[in-house]
mmCIF file of C-alpha atoms in Angstrom:
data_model
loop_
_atom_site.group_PDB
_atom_site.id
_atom_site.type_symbol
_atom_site.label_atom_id
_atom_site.label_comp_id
_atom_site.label_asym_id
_atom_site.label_seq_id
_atom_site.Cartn_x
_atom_site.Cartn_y
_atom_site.Cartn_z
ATOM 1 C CA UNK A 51 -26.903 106.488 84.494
ATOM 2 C CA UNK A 52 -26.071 103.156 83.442
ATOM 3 C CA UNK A 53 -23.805 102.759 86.027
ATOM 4 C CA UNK A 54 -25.949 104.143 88.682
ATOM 5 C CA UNK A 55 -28.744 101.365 87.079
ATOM 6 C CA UNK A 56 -26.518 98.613 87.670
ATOM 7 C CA UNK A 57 -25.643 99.267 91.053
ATOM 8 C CA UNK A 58 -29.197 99.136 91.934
ATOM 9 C CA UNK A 59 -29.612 96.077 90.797
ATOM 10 C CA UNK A 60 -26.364 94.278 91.898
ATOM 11 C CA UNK A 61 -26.783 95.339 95.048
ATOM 12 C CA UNK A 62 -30.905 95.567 95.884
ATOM 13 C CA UNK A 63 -31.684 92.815 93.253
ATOM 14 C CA UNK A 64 -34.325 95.102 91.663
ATOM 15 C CA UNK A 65 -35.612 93.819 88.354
ATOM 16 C CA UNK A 66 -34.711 95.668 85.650
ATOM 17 C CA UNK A 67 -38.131 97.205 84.594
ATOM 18 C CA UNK A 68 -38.405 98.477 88.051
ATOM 19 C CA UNK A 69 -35.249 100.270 87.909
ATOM 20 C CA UNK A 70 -36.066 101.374 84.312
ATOM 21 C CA UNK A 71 -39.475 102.754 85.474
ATOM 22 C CA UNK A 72 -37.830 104.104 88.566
ATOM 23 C CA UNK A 73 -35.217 106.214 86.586
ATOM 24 C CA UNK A 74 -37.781 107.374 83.879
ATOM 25 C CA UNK A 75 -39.825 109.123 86.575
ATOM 26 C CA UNK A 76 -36.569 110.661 88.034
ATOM 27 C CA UNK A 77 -34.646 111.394 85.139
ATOM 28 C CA UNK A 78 -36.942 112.401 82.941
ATOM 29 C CA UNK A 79 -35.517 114.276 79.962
ATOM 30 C CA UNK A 80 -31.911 113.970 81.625
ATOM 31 C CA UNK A 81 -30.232 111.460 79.781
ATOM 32 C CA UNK A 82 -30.330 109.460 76.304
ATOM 33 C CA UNK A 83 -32.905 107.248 77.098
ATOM 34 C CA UNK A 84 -32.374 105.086 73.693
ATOM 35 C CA UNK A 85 -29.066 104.154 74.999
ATOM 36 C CA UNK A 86 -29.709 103.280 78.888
ATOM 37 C CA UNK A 87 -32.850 101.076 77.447
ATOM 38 C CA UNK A 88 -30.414 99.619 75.266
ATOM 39 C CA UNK A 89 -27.461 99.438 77.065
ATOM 40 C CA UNK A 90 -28.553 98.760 80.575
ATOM 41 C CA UNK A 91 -31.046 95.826 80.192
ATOM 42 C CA UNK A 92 -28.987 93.984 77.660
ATOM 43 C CA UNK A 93 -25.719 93.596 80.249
ATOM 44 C CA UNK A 94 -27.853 92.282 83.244
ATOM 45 C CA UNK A 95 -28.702 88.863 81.085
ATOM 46 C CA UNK A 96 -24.758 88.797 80.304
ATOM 47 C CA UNK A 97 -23.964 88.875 83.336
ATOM 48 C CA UNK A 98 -22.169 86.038 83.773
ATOM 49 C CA UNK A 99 -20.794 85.873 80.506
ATOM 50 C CA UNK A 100 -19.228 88.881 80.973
ATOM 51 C CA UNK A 101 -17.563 87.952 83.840
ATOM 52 C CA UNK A 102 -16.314 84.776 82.486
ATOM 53 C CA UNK A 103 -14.467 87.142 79.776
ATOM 54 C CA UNK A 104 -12.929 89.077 82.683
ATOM 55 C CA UNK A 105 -11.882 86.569 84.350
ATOM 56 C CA UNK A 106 -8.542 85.856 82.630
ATOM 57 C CA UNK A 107 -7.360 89.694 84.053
ATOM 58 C CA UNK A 108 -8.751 89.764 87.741
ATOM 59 C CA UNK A 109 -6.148 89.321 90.246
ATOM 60 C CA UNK A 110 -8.534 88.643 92.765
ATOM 61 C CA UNK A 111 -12.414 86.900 93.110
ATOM 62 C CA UNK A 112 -15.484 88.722 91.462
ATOM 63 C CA UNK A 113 -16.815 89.049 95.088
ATOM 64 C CA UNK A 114 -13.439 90.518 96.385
ATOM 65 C CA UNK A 115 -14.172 93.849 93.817
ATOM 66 C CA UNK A 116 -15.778 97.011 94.835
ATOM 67 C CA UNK A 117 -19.233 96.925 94.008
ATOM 68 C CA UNK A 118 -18.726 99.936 91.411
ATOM 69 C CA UNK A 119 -15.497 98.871 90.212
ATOM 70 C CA UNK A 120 -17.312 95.727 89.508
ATOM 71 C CA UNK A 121 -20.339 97.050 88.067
ATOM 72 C CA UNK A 122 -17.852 99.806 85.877
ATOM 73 C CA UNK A 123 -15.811 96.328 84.670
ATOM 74 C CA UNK A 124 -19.395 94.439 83.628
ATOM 75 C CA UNK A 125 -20.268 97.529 81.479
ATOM 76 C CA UNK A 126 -16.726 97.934 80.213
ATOM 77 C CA UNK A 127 -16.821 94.456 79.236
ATOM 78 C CA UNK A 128 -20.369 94.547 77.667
ATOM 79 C CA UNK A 129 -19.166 97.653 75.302
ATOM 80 C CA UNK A 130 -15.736 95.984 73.876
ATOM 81 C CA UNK A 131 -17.883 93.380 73.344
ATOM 82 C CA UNK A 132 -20.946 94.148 71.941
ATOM 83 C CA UNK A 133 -20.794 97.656 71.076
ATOM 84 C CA UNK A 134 -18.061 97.993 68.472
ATOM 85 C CA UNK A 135 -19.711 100.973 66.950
ATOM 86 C CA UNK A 136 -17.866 102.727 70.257
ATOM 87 C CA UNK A 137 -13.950 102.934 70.013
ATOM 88 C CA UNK A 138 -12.380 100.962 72.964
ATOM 89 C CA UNK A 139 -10.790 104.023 74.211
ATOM 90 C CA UNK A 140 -13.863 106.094 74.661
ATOM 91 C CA UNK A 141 -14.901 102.804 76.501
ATOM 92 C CA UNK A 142 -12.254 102.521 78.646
ATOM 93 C CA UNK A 143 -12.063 106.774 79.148
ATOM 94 C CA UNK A 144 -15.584 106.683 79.973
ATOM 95 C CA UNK A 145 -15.185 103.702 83.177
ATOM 96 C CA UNK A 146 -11.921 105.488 83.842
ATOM 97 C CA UNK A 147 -13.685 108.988 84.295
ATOM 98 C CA UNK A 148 -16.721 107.075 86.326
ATOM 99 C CA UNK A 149 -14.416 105.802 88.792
ATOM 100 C CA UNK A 150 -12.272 108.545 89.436
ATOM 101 C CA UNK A 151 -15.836 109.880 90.634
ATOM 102 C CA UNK A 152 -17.414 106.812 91.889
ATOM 103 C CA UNK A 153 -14.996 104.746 92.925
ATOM 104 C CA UNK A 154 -12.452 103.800 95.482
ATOM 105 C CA UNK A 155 -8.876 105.974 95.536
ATOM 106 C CA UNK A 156 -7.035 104.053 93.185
ATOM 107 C CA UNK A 157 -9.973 102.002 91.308
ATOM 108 C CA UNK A 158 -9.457 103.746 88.385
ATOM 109 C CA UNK A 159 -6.049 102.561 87.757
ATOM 110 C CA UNK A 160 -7.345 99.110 88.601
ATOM 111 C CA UNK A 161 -10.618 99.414 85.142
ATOM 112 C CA UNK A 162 -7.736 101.003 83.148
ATOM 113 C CA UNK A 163 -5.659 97.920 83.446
ATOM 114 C CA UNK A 164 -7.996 95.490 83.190
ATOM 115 C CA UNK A 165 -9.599 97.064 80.367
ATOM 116 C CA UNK A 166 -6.844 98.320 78.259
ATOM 117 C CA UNK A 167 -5.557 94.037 78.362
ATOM 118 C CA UNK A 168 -9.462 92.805 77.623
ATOM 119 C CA UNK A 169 -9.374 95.892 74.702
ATOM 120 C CA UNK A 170 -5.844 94.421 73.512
ATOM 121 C CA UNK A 171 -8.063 90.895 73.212
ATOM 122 C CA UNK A 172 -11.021 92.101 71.641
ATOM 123 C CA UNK A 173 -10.347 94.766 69.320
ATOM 124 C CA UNK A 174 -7.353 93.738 67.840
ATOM 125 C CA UNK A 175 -8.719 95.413 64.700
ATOM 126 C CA UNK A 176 -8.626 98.908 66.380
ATOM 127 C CA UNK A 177 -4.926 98.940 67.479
#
């Protein structure tokens, strides 16, 4: 739902209370709500720090990405980075898995690369 949270807000420029509220009366009891009020507010304010840190493995512009391949790389990037408590290969599995659903044809080989290099960067402790 994360994802799905971030979307909405990259692309309709919702504020992130609305899209909380929005999702509580939808989802209600259908996800882990501790973790998408955690998760989900705290990468919108990081924004563009997170994209700064993904910067040095793009190959092409930030506005040149699929919107969900974007959004999956922003939340990637927020987890190695923040949330160490979550092995960087569940993070990277996890955005792998999303955009085999979500994304374009080949996008998931495209968060797997970038990824996997930003995981080799950050979590040097874990490899």
């Amino acid at each position: 739902m994360v994802l799905q949270a971030l979307y909405q807000w990259q692309m309709a420029g919702a504020p992130v209370s609305e899209i909380q509220a929005e999702f509580r009366g939808y989802y209600q009891g259908k996800i882990d709500w501790a973790y998408f009020h955690e998760v989900f507010p705290a990468i919108v304010p990081r924004v563009a720090e997170l994209d700064a840190a993904l910067s040095p493995w793009l190959d092409r512009e930030l506005g040149a990405l699929d919107p969900i391949e974007l959004c999956l790389l922003r939340y990637g990037m927020y987890e190695l980075l923040h949330r160490i408590d979550i092995p960087y290969k569940v993070v990277i599995n996890e955005c792998v898995e999303l955009a085999r659903v979500f994304g374009a044809t080949d996008g998931h080989k495209y968060i797997n690369g970038i990824l996997d290099k930003a995981a080799r960067q950050i979590r040097t402790l874990e490899l």
